Short mmCIF file of C-alpha atoms in Angstrom, two decimals:
data_model
loop_
_atom_site.label_atom_id
_atom_site.label_comp_id
_atom_site.label_asym_id
_atom_site.label_seq_id
_atom_site.Cartn_x
_atom_site.Cartn_y
_atom_site.Cartn_z
CA UNK I 1 43.46 -20.34 65.22
CA UNK I 2 45.27 -23.38 63.82
CA UNK I 3 45.53 -26.77 65.62
CA UNK I 4 48.70 -27.52 67.44
CA UNK I 5 49.07 -30.69 65.30
CA UNK I 6 50.00 -28.58 62.27
CA UNK I 7 53.55 -28.48 63.57
CA UNK I 8 53.80 -32.16 62.81
CA UNK I 9 52.33 -31.79 59.25
CA UNK I 10 54.62 -32.65 56.36
CA UNK I 11 53.63 -29.57 54.39
CA UNK I 12 54.39 -27.34 57.38
CA UNK I 13 57.80 -28.96 58.12
CA UNK I 14 58.87 -28.55 54.46
CA UNK I 15 57.97 -24.93 54.40
CA UNK I 16 59.95 -24.34 57.78
CA UNK I 17 62.99 -26.23 56.39
CA UNK I 18 62.89 -24.00 53.28
CA UNK I 19 62.74 -20.87 55.27
CA UNK I 20 65.26 -21.82 58.02
CA UNK I 21 67.10 -25.13 57.07
CA UNK I 22 68.97 -25.17 60.36
CA UNK I 23 65.98 -24.95 62.62
CA UNK I 24 64.68 -27.86 64.51
CA UNK I 25 60.90 -27.56 64.84
CA UNK I 26 59.73 -28.47 68.37
CA UNK I 27 57.02 -30.96 68.62
CA UNK I 28 53.28 -30.87 69.40
CA UNK I 29 54.02 -31.92 72.90
CA UNK I 30 56.41 -29.06 73.58
CA UNK I 31 53.67 -26.38 72.53
CA UNK I 32 50.97 -28.36 74.62
CA UNK I 33 53.26 -28.19 77.75
CA UNK I 34 53.94 -24.36 76.98
CA UNK I 35 50.26 -23.52 76.70
CA UNK I 36 49.60 -25.60 80.08
CA UNK I 37 52.36 -23.76 81.92
CA UNK I 38 50.94 -20.48 80.82
CA UNK I 39 47.63 -21.55 81.85
CA UNK I 40 48.81 -22.33 85.45
CA UNK I 41 50.58 -19.07 85.64
CA UNK I 42 47.36 -17.19 84.58
CA UNK I 43 45.31 -19.36 87.16
CA UNK I 44 47.41 -18.24 89.95
CA UNK I 45 47.24 -14.55 89.05
CA UNK I 46 43.33 -14.87 88.58
CA UNK I 47 43.19 -16.60 92.04
CA UNK I 48 45.04 -13.83 93.50
CA UNK I 49 42.95 -11.13 91.99
CA UNK I 50 39.60 -12.76 92.97
CA UNK I 51 40.81 -13.32 96.44
CA UNK I 52 41.74 -9.68 96.82
CA UNK I 53 38.36 -8.57 95.56
CA UNK I 54 36.48 -11.06 97.74
CA UNK I 55 38.26 -9.35 100.89
CA UNK I 56 36.71 -6.17 99.84
CA UNK I 57 33.18 -7.19 98.89
CA UNK I 58 31.28 -10.02 97.32
CA UNK I 59 31.35 -11.04 93.66
CA UNK I 60 28.92 -12.12 91.09
CA UNK I 61 28.89 -15.10 88.38
CA UNK I 62 27.37 -15.44 85.16
CA UNK I 63 26.65 -18.93 83.44
CA UNK I 64 25.52 -20.27 80.18
CA UNK I 65 25.57 -23.63 78.38
CA UNK I 66 26.62 -23.85 74.64
CA UNK I 67 27.06 -26.67 72.11
CA UNK I 68 29.92 -26.56 69.74
CA UNK I 69 30.08 -27.61 65.92
CA UNK I 70 31.16 -31.03 67.15
CA UNK I 71 27.95 -31.08 69.06
CA UNK I 72 29.98 -31.09 72.49
CA UNK I 73 28.37 -29.19 75.11
CA UNK I 74 30.21 -26.52 77.35
CA UNK I 75 29.49 -24.65 80.49
CA UNK I 76 30.70 -21.09 80.36
CA UNK I 77 31.24 -19.25 83.65
CA UNK I 78 32.48 -15.55 84.28
CA UNK I 79 33.26 -13.67 87.47
CA UNK I 80 32.66 -10.16 88.12
CA UNK I 81 33.60 -7.68 90.73
CA UNK I 82 34.52 -3.95 91.41
CA UNK I 83 38.07 -3.44 92.28
CA UNK I 84 39.88 -1.00 94.64
CA UNK I 85 40.04 1.32 91.54
CA UNK I 86 36.10 1.16 91.36
CA UNK I 87 36.07 -0.09 87.98
CA UNK I 88 34.23 -3.27 86.68
CA UNK I 89 36.45 -6.38 86.28
CA UNK I 90 35.36 -9.49 84.45
CA UNK I 91 37.16 -12.69 84.48
CA UNK I 92 36.62 -16.01 82.39
CA UNK I 93 36.78 -18.85 84.95
CA UNK I 94 36.02 -21.83 82.75
CA UNK I 95 34.53 -23.04 79.45
CA UNK I 96 34.35 -26.63 80.80
CA UNK I 97 33.09 -29.58 78.59
CA UNK I 98 30.00 -31.34 79.79
CA UNK I 99 29.80 -35.05 79.57
CA UNK I 100 26.98 -35.78 81.97
CA UNK I 101 23.21 -34.84 81.66
CA UNK I 102 22.44 -31.25 82.20
CA UNK I 103 20.33 -31.67 85.12
CA UNK I 104 19.81 -28.82 87.74
CA UNK I 105 21.67 -31.07 90.22
CA UNK I 106 24.66 -31.50 88.04
CA UNK I 107 24.81 -27.88 86.92
CA UNK I 108 24.82 -26.68 90.59
CA UNK I 109 27.62 -29.12 91.39
CA UNK I 110 29.66 -27.86 88.47
CA UNK I 111 29.28 -24.34 89.55
CA UNK I 112 30.49 -25.21 93.07
CA UNK I 113 33.50 -27.12 91.65
CA UNK I 114 34.47 -24.07 89.60
CA UNK I 115 34.13 -21.79 92.65
CA UNK I 116 36.18 -24.38 94.65
CA UNK I 117 38.85 -24.41 92.10
CA UNK I 118 39.32 -20.64 92.17
CA UNK I 119 39.20 -20.72 95.99
CA UNK I 120 35.96 -18.77 96.14
CA UNK I 121 34.14 -19.24 99.43
CA UNK I 122 30.42 -19.65 98.64
CA UNK I 123 29.33 -16.81 101.01
CA UNK I 124 31.54 -14.47 98.96
CA UNK I 125 29.17 -15.03 95.84
CA UNK I 126 26.31 -12.64 95.92
CA UNK I 127 24.42 -13.69 92.85
CA UNK I 128 24.51 -15.81 89.66
CA UNK I 129 23.02 -14.41 86.27
CA UNK I 130 21.64 -16.95 83.85
CA UNK I 131 19.09 -17.33 81.03
CA UNK I 132 15.58 -18.58 81.49
CA UNK I 133 16.26 -22.33 80.91
CA UNK I 134 14.26 -24.60 83.29
CA UNK I 135 17.43 -26.61 84.26
CA UNK I 136 19.73 -23.48 85.01
CA UNK I 137 17.03 -21.74 86.82
CA UNK I 138 16.45 -24.84 88.99
CA UNK I 139 20.39 -25.12 89.59
CA UNK I 140 20.35 -21.45 90.77
CA UNK I 141 17.47 -22.06 93.14
CA UNK I 142 19.45 -25.10 94.55
CA UNK I 143 22.48 -22.84 95.11
CA UNK I 144 20.24 -20.15 96.56
CA UNK I 145 18.95 -22.34 99.31
CA UNK I 146 22.40 -23.87 100.01
CA UNK I 147 24.58 -20.81 99.87
CA UNK I 148 22.28 -17.70 99.78
CA UNK I 149 23.13 -16.91 96.04
CA UNK I 150 20.69 -14.71 94.51
CA UNK I 151 19.18 -15.96 91.15
CA UNK I 152 19.10 -13.26 88.54
CA UNK I 153 17.56 -13.99 85.11
CA UNK I 154 19.24 -12.55 82.07
CA UNK I 155 17.34 -9.33 81.21
CA UNK I 156 18.42 -9.70 77.59
CA UNK I 157 16.93 -13.12 77.15
CA UNK I 158 13.67 -11.97 79.06
CA UNK I 159 13.40 -9.12 76.53
CA UNK I 160 13.90 -11.62 73.70
CA UNK I 161 10.94 -13.59 75.11
CA UNK I 162 8.83 -10.58 75.35
CA UNK I 163 9.47 -9.47 71.68
CA UNK I 164 9.12 -13.10 70.38
CA UNK I 165 5.77 -13.20 71.82
CA UNK I 166 4.77 -9.78 70.44
CA UNK I 167 6.07 -10.72 67.00
CA UNK I 168 3.59 -13.62 66.84
CA UNK I 169 1.05 -11.74 64.61
CA UNK I 170 0.19 -13.14 61.24
CA UNK I 171 0.40 -9.58 59.72
CA UNK I 172 3.91 -8.98 60.96
CA UNK I 173 4.98 -12.46 60.20
CA UNK I 174 3.87 -12.00 56.59
CA UNK I 175 5.52 -8.75 56.14
CA UNK I 176 8.69 -9.90 57.88
CA UNK I 177 8.69 -13.02 55.67
CA UNK I 178 8.38 -10.86 52.55
CA UNK I 179 11.08 -8.72 53.61
CA UNK I 180 13.49 -11.62 54.28
CA UNK I 181 12.54 -12.96 50.94
CA UNK I 182 13.44 -9.79 49.18
CA UNK I 183 16.63 -9.48 50.92
CA UNK I 184 17.60 -13.03 49.96
CA UNK I 185 16.99 -12.20 46.39
CA UNK I 186 19.61 -9.62 46.40
CA UNK I 187 22.04 -11.44 48.48
CA UNK I 188 22.09 -14.69 46.65
CA UNK I 189 22.96 -13.13 43.08
CA UNK I 190 25.69 -10.82 41.94
CA UNK I 191 23.32 -9.04 39.42
CA UNK I 192 20.67 -7.75 41.58
CA UNK I 193 23.40 -6.67 44.21
CA UNK I 194 25.30 -4.75 41.52
CA UNK I 195 22.10 -3.07 40.18
CA UNK I 196 21.29 -1.99 43.76
CA UNK I 197 24.59 -0.41 44.09
CA UNK I 198 23.98 1.48 40.87
CA UNK I 199 20.63 2.87 42.12
CA UNK I 200 22.07 3.94 45.32
CA UNK I 201 24.58 6.05 43.53
CA UNK I 202 21.99 7.45 41.33
CA UNK I 203 19.81 8.45 44.15
CA UNK I 204 22.54 9.54 46.48
CA UNK I 205 21.63 6.75 49.06
CA UNK I 206 24.09 5.40 51.48
CA UNK I 207 25.63 2.52 49.94
CA UNK I 208 24.77 0.03 52.62
CA UNK I 209 24.53 -3.81 52.02
CA UNK I 210 21.22 -5.29 52.84
CA UNK I 211 21.19 -7.39 55.99
CA UNK I 212 19.77 -11.04 56.27
CA UNK I 213 18.22 -11.71 59.59
CA UNK I 214 18.64 -14.68 61.88
CA UNK I 215 15.14 -15.77 62.65
CA UNK I 216 16.03 -16.95 66.18
CA UNK I 217 17.19 -13.36 67.27
CA UNK I 218 14.64 -10.60 67.10
CA UNK I 219 17.34 -7.82 67.06
CA UNK I 220 18.71 -9.27 63.80
CA UNK I 221 15.28 -8.96 62.30
CA UNK I 222 14.97 -5.24 63.54
CA UNK I 223 18.50 -4.69 61.83
CA UNK I 224 17.26 -6.18 58.57
CA UNK I 225 14.01 -4.26 58.53
CA UNK I 226 15.81 -0.90 59.57
CA UNK I 227 18.30 -1.33 56.62
CA UNK I 228 15.53 -2.26 54.20
CA UNK I 229 13.52 0.76 54.94
CA UNK I 230 16.63 2.89 54.55
CA UNK I 231 17.14 1.33 51.19
CA UNK I 232 13.56 1.23 50.20
CA UNK I 233 13.61 3.29 46.93
CA UNK I 234 17.00 2.05 45.53
CA UNK I 235 15.51 -1.44 46.19
CA UNK I 236 12.24 -0.74 44.40
CA UNK I 237 14.09 0.86 41.57
CA UNK I 238 16.34 -2.09 41.15
CA UNK I 239 13.55 -4.58 41.17
CA UNK I 240 11.74 -2.52 38.32
CA UNK I 241 14.73 -3.49 36.08
CA UNK I 242 13.79 -6.45 33.92
CA UNK I 243 17.34 -7.71 33.95
CA UNK I 244 16.99 -8.06 37.75
CA UNK I 245 13.45 -9.31 38.13
CA UNK I 246 12.17 -11.64 35.59
CA UNK I 247 8.71 -11.45 34.28
CA UNK I 248 6.41 -13.11 36.73
CA UNK I 249 8.61 -12.36 39.81
CA UNK I 250 7.37 -8.90 40.53
CA UNK I 251 5.82 -10.26 43.61
CA UNK I 252 9.16 -9.93 45.44
CA UNK I 253 8.49 -6.40 46.01
CA UNK I 254 6.54 -5.51 49.09
CA UNK I 255 3.01 -4.29 48.97
CA UNK I 256 2.32 -0.66 50.45
CA UNK I 257 0.76 -2.08 53.43
CA UNK I 258 3.73 -4.19 54.24
CA UNK I 259 6.11 -1.50 53.82
CA UNK I 260 3.82 0.53 56.41
CA UNK I 261 3.91 -2.50 58.75
CA UNK I 262 7.65 -2.64 58.51
CA UNK I 263 8.05 1.13 59.28
CA UNK I 264 5.80 0.81 62.23
CA UNK I 265 7.65 -2.31 63.37
CA UNK I 266 10.91 -0.59 63.18
CA UNK I 267 9.71 2.29 65.37
CA UNK I 268 8.37 -0.17 67.89
CA UNK I 269 11.42 -2.26 68.11
CA UNK I 270 14.06 0.68 68.30
CA UNK I 271 13.59 1.24 72.22
CA UNK I 272 13.93 -2.58 72.79
CA UNK I 273 16.99 -2.79 70.91
CA UNK I 274 18.59 0.07 72.52
CA UNK I 275 17.77 -1.34 75.94
CA UNK I 276 19.19 -4.85 74.99
CA UNK I 277 22.38 -3.28 73.69
CA UNK I 278 22.77 -1.13 76.71
CA UNK I 279 22.00 -3.95 79.16
CA UNK I 280 24.77 -6.23 77.34
CA UNK I 281 27.42 -3.92 78.32
CA UNK I 282 30.33 -5.41 80.44
CA UNK I 283 32.51 -2.41 81.59
CA UNK I 284 29.66 -0.41 83.33
CA UNK I 285 26.98 -0.90 85.75
CA UNK I 286 23.81 -2.62 84.32
CA UNK I 287 21.74 -4.45 86.77
CA UNK I 288 20.76 -1.23 88.75
CA UNK I 289 19.30 0.21 85.40
CA UNK I 290 16.83 -2.74 84.90
CA UNK I 291 13.85 -1.32 86.86
CA UNK I 292 14.13 2.10 85.17
CA UNK I 293 14.42 0.52 81.78
CA UNK I 294 11.49 -1.68 82.04
CA UNK I 295 9.38 1.16 83.29
CA UNK I 296 10.82 3.39 80.38
CA UNK I 297 9.88 0.65 77.89
CA UNK I 298 6.41 0.42 79.26
CA UNK I 299 5.90 4.20 78.75
CA UNK I 300 7.58 4.22 75.35
CA UNK I 301 5.28 1.36 74.32
CA UNK I 302 2.12 2.74 75.61
CA UNK I 303 2.97 6.23 74.18
CA UNK I 304 3.36 4.99 70.66
CA UNK I 305 0.53 5.62 68.10
CA UNK I 306 0.17 3.08 65.36
CA UNK I 307 -2.43 2.73 62.60
CA UNK I 308 -2.11 -0.97 61.58
CA UNK I 309 -3.84 -3.64 63.63
CA UNK I 310 -0.81 -5.81 63.48
CA UNK I 311 1.23 -3.22 65.51
CA UNK I 312 -1.56 -2.46 67.82
CA UNK I 313 -1.59 -6.06 68.67
CA UNK I 314 2.34 -6.02 68.93
CA UNK I 315 1.76 -3.10 71.39
CA UNK I 316 -0.77 -4.67 73.56
CA UNK I 317 1.25 -8.03 73.70
CA UNK I 318 4.49 -6.37 74.57
CA UNK I 319 2.91 -4.29 77.44
CA UNK I 320 1.47 -7.56 78.94
CA UNK I 321 4.66 -9.49 78.50
CA UNK I 322 6.79 -6.59 80.05
CA UNK I 323 4.37 -6.61 83.11
CA UNK I 324 4.05 -10.27 83.66
CA UNK I 325 7.79 -11.04 83.35
CA UNK I 326 8.96 -8.35 85.64
CA UNK I 327 6.04 -8.02 88.17
CA UNK I 328 8.01 -10.14 90.68
CA UNK I 329 11.01 -7.65 90.66
CA UNK I 330 9.02 -4.46 90.35
CA UNK I 331 5.86 -5.06 91.99
CA UNK I 332 5.70 -7.98 94.22
CA UNK I 333 9.08 -9.21 95.59
CA UNK I 334 10.45 -5.83 96.80
CA UNK I 335 13.01 -5.38 97.97
CA UNK I 336 15.25 -7.66 96.04
CA UNK I 337 18.86 -7.69 94.57
CA UNK I 338 17.74 -5.67 91.52
CA UNK I 339 15.99 -2.99 93.39
CA UNK I 340 18.76 -2.84 96.06
CA UNK I 341 21.18 -2.36 93.22
CA UNK I 342 19.08 0.51 91.89
CA UNK I 343 18.96 2.10 95.53
CA UNK I 344 22.68 1.93 95.70
CA UNK I 345 23.14 3.47 92.22
CA UNK I 346 23.16 7.17 92.85
CA UNK I 347 21.53 7.76 89.48
CA UNK I 348 18.30 5.83 90.73
CA UNK I 349 18.43 6.35 94.50
CA UNK I 350 15.06 8.31 94.48
CA UNK I 351 13.47 4.94 93.32
CA UNK I 352 10.67 6.83 91.32
CA UNK I 353 9.42 3.39 89.87
CA UNK I 354 8.38 2.36 93.28
CA UNK I 355 5.39 3.24 95.54
CA UNK I 356 6.19 5.20 98.79
CA UNK I 357 5.47 2.08 100.91
CA UNK I 358 8.05 0.19 98.86
CA UNK I 359 10.65 2.79 99.01
CA UNK I 360 10.46 2.84 102.86
CA UNK I 361 10.91 -0.77 102.79
CA UNK I 362 13.90 -0.71 100.65
CA UNK I 363 15.45 2.08 102.65
CA UNK I 364 15.03 -0.14 105.77
CA UNK I 365 16.69 -3.15 104.09
CA UNK I 366 19.58 -0.92 102.96
CA UNK I 367 20.05 0.25 106.37
CA UNK I 368 20.09 -3.33 107.72
CA UNK I 369 22.57 -4.55 105.33
CA UNK I 370 24.67 -1.60 105.85
CA UNK I 371 24.74 -2.06 109.59
CA UNK I 372 25.92 -5.58 109.23
CA UNK I 373 28.60 -4.57 106.87
CA UNK I 374 29.63 -1.82 109.40
CA UNK I 375 29.80 -4.33 112.27
CA UNK I 376 32.00 -6.44 110.21
CA UNK I 377 34.18 -3.47 109.38
CA UNK I 378 34.57 -2.74 113.10
CA UNK I 379 35.23 -6.32 113.94
CA UNK I 380 37.94 -6.64 111.47
CA UNK I 381 39.60 -3.32 112.63
CA UNK I 382 39.44 -4.82 116.42
CA UNK I 383 40.80 -8.13 115.59
CA UNK I 384 44.37 -6.92 114.73
CA UNK I 385 46.08 -4.48 117.08
CA UNK I 386 48.34 -1.59 115.65
CA UNK I 387 51.26 -3.84 116.28
CA UNK I 388 49.98 -6.38 114.13
CA UNK I 389 49.02 -9.03 116.90
CA UNK I 390 45.54 -10.38 117.42
CA UNK I 391 43.90 -8.63 120.37
CA UNK I 392 43.23 -10.67 123.40
CA UNK I 393 39.97 -10.48 125.45
CA UNK I 394 40.31 -8.68 128.78
CA UNK I 395 41.04 -10.96 131.70
CA UNK I 396 40.60 -8.40 134.69
CA UNK I 397 38.58 -10.27 137.21
CA UNK I 398 35.54 -8.62 138.93
CA UNK I 399 35.50 -9.07 142.72
CA UNK I 400 32.68 -11.03 144.24
CA UNK I 401 31.71 -7.89 145.94
CA UNK I 402 31.46 -5.82 142.85
CA UNK I 403 29.40 -8.68 141.08
CA UNK I 404 26.95 -8.71 144.01
CA UNK I 405 26.52 -4.98 144.08
CA UNK I 406 25.51 -5.04 140.54
CA UNK I 407 21.98 -6.21 141.67
CA UNK I 408 21.19 -7.50 138.09
CA UNK I 409 22.02 -4.32 136.42
CA UNK I 410 24.59 -4.00 133.57
CA UNK I 411 28.34 -4.25 134.22
CA UNK I 412 30.50 -1.43 133.11
CA UNK I 413 31.81 -3.56 130.08
CA UNK I 414 28.31 -4.27 129.00
CA UNK I 415 27.33 -0.53 129.30
CA UNK I 416 30.36 0.24 127.06
CA UNK I 417 29.51 -2.39 124.47
CA UNK I 418 25.90 -1.20 124.44
CA UNK I 419 27.05 2.48 123.83
CA UNK I 420 29.42 1.29 121.14
CA UNK I 421 26.49 -0.55 119.48
CA UNK I 422 24.36 2.30 119.64
CA UNK I 423 26.83 4.57 118.16
CA UNK I 424 27.35 2.21 115.19
CA UNK I 425 23.63 2.30 114.63
CA UNK I 426 23.40 6.07 114.64
CA UNK I 427 26.24 6.27 112.29
CA UNK I 428 24.76 3.91 109.86
CA UNK I 429 21.29 5.45 110.27
CA UNK I 430 22.82 8.86 109.50
CA UNK I 431 24.86 7.61 106.61
CA UNK I 432 21.94 5.96 104.97
CA UNK I 433 19.59 9.03 105.47
CA UNK I 434 22.03 11.42 104.27
CA UNK I 435 22.83 9.25 100.97
CA UNK I 436 19.20 8.90 100.15
CA UNK I 437 18.52 12.66 100.74
CA UNK I 438 21.23 13.77 98.40
CA UNK I 439 20.31 14.83 94.78
CA UNK I 440 20.61 12.01 92.16
CA UNK I 441 23.37 11.82 89.81
CA UNK I 442 22.61 12.69 86.24
CA UNK I 443 21.58 9.64 84.26
CA UNK I 444 24.58 9.82 82.03
CA UNK I 445 26.90 10.06 85.10
CA UNK I 446 29.12 7.14 86.05
CA UNK I 447 27.98 5.61 89.44
CA UNK I 448 31.31 4.04 90.02
CA UNK I 449 33.18 7.21 89.74
CA UNK I 450 30.68 8.89 92.03
CA UNK I 451 31.18 6.17 94.63
CA UNK I 452 35.10 6.42 94.27
CA UNK I 453 34.78 10.06 95.14
CA UNK I 454 32.25 9.57 97.97
CA UNK I 455 33.47 6.14 99.76
CA UNK I 456 34.97 8.09 102.65
CA UNK I 457 31.68 9.95 103.28
CA UNK I 458 29.72 6.81 103.02
CA UNK I 459 31.94 3.87 104.06
CA UNK I 460 29.40 1.21 104.83
CA UNK I 461 27.24 1.93 101.80
CA UNK I 462 30.26 2.03 99.52
CA UNK I 463 31.30 -1.43 100.47
CA UNK I 464 27.70 -2.65 100.12
CA UNK I 465 27.57 -0.98 96.65
CA UNK I 466 30.47 -2.87 95.42
CA UNK I 467 28.61 -6.05 96.10
CA UNK I 468 25.46 -5.24 94.32
CA UNK I 469 26.59 -3.04 91.44
CA UNK I 470 29.08 -5.74 90.14
CA UNK I 471 26.13 -8.05 89.28
CA UNK I 472 25.68 -7.91 85.45
CA UNK I 473 22.24 -7.25 84.10
CA UNK I 474 22.59 -10.05 81.48
CA UNK I 475 24.36 -13.25 80.96
CA UNK I 476 26.10 -12.00 77.95
CA UNK I 477 29.70 -12.28 79.39
CA UNK I 478 29.51 -16.05 79.59
CA UNK I 479 27.77 -16.06 76.26
CA UNK I 480 30.66 -13.99 74.66
CA UNK I 481 33.07 -16.96 75.66
CA UNK I 482 31.29 -18.96 73.13
CA UNK I 483 32.28 -16.61 70.38
CA UNK I 484 35.85 -17.47 71.29
CA UNK I 485 35.09 -21.04 71.72
CA UNK I 486 33.34 -21.12 68.17
CA UNK I 487 36.72 -19.76 66.71
CA UNK I 488 38.72 -22.53 68.50
CA UNK I 489 36.38 -25.43 68.03
CA UNK I 490 36.19 -25.08 64.19
CA UNK I 491 35.82 -28.13 62.07
CA UNK I 492 39.59 -28.50 61.86
CA UNK I 493 39.80 -28.39 65.67
CA UNK I 494 36.58 -30.22 66.48
CA UNK I 495 38.28 -32.77 68.64
CA UNK I 496 40.24 -30.32 70.62
CA UNK I 497 40.61 -31.33 74.21
CA UNK I 498 42.14 -28.21 75.56
CA UNK I 499 39.19 -25.60 74.77
CA UNK I 500 39.04 -24.40 78.39
CA UNK I 501 42.67 -23.60 78.46
CA UNK I 502 42.85 -21.79 75.21
CA UNK I 503 39.68 -19.55 76.07
CA UNK I 504 40.97 -18.85 79.56
#
């Protein structure tokens, strides 16, 4: 994307005059006003969509902070909800520049300001998903105490912390470093790259390029290792060519034990990479899968058999990290929003990753929240009469004699209200019991499609499910904003003051 100032550039003006001599080029101010007008129109539409969604259920936010090439900090916030069509909807709320310190108090205030700008009532926000940074965790806790927002730590970032800790083994680090140097040798020169292509054709191997990793992201290391293993023999053959590898540089080739470590490492990382990619999805339900995925990663990790001491160490560290980082969600603080999302996902409603006592507690919590939802639904139904007017409370007076004859007992109105409340309790209890007694949906099934077809059967639970299943499992949506921001705030646009408008 080019800066708006280009319309005032001499070269651009000359080009336009050659192409269309009679055309008067609008000024930069014209385009700026045009963009701002489009922004206001989009803002109005987004407010309407969010307002309609908030009337049906609660919504979730994700937040992350990023620094541009111009060393300017931005706070990215996205909004997520399940619409009347039972599909996930994600909206960019802001990529706002941050001029003050990134303290917990400031971040909490910025989040409140954005919610107010889009006319989102604080009680309509169920959760905020964020990374493990101390400042944003503290901000989420402030908002939790103030408004009741649930703080959800990004599962992708947590998995990265797990893997980073497990990769801190001298044997693994040496093997990965050697692999990195080998890939760099083929990437930095045309001759080794051409020779590799030649060997790939000779051996009938897929003509894939080697991948260079980014040391701060373990999944990039996994992709580098996986590709290098795939191309092991063409790489080795290319290295043996004197024109590619000068005398005295045969150390570039990996030793047999390093190749073995890389092969085992690729096997160990594969389940984690799959879980990370799956949890980063934005168009399907993710948070409810976290407990099952963590349990699955523990089983996969414990069931793997490795020969090298380095990978046995990786195995032990990964298991310990998984247990410690998710013990609150899976073992101690049950029920919580993550577990409730799983309970309301028909694929995981049996909650096999919990103990019997924990399952009973979760069922009770779901029933309590469903009862509150049902009462609100009844209240809304009774607020407006069929004619569209607000119902007035009964003004029929009870005679003194009638009131005296009650003798401390319940009046007829109280009896009716009590019976009505009992009916609501019974309806919700039956709804919850029937739901949990049903056969789980297949793991490859779509929980939102299931709820769309069963919302009439489970009205209170369906409304509750919308609130919990809309919560993303990662803060990836807000991180994706910065991919767009990176394109906009390039070196030629480093001083741009309308980043938020362009990304929105």
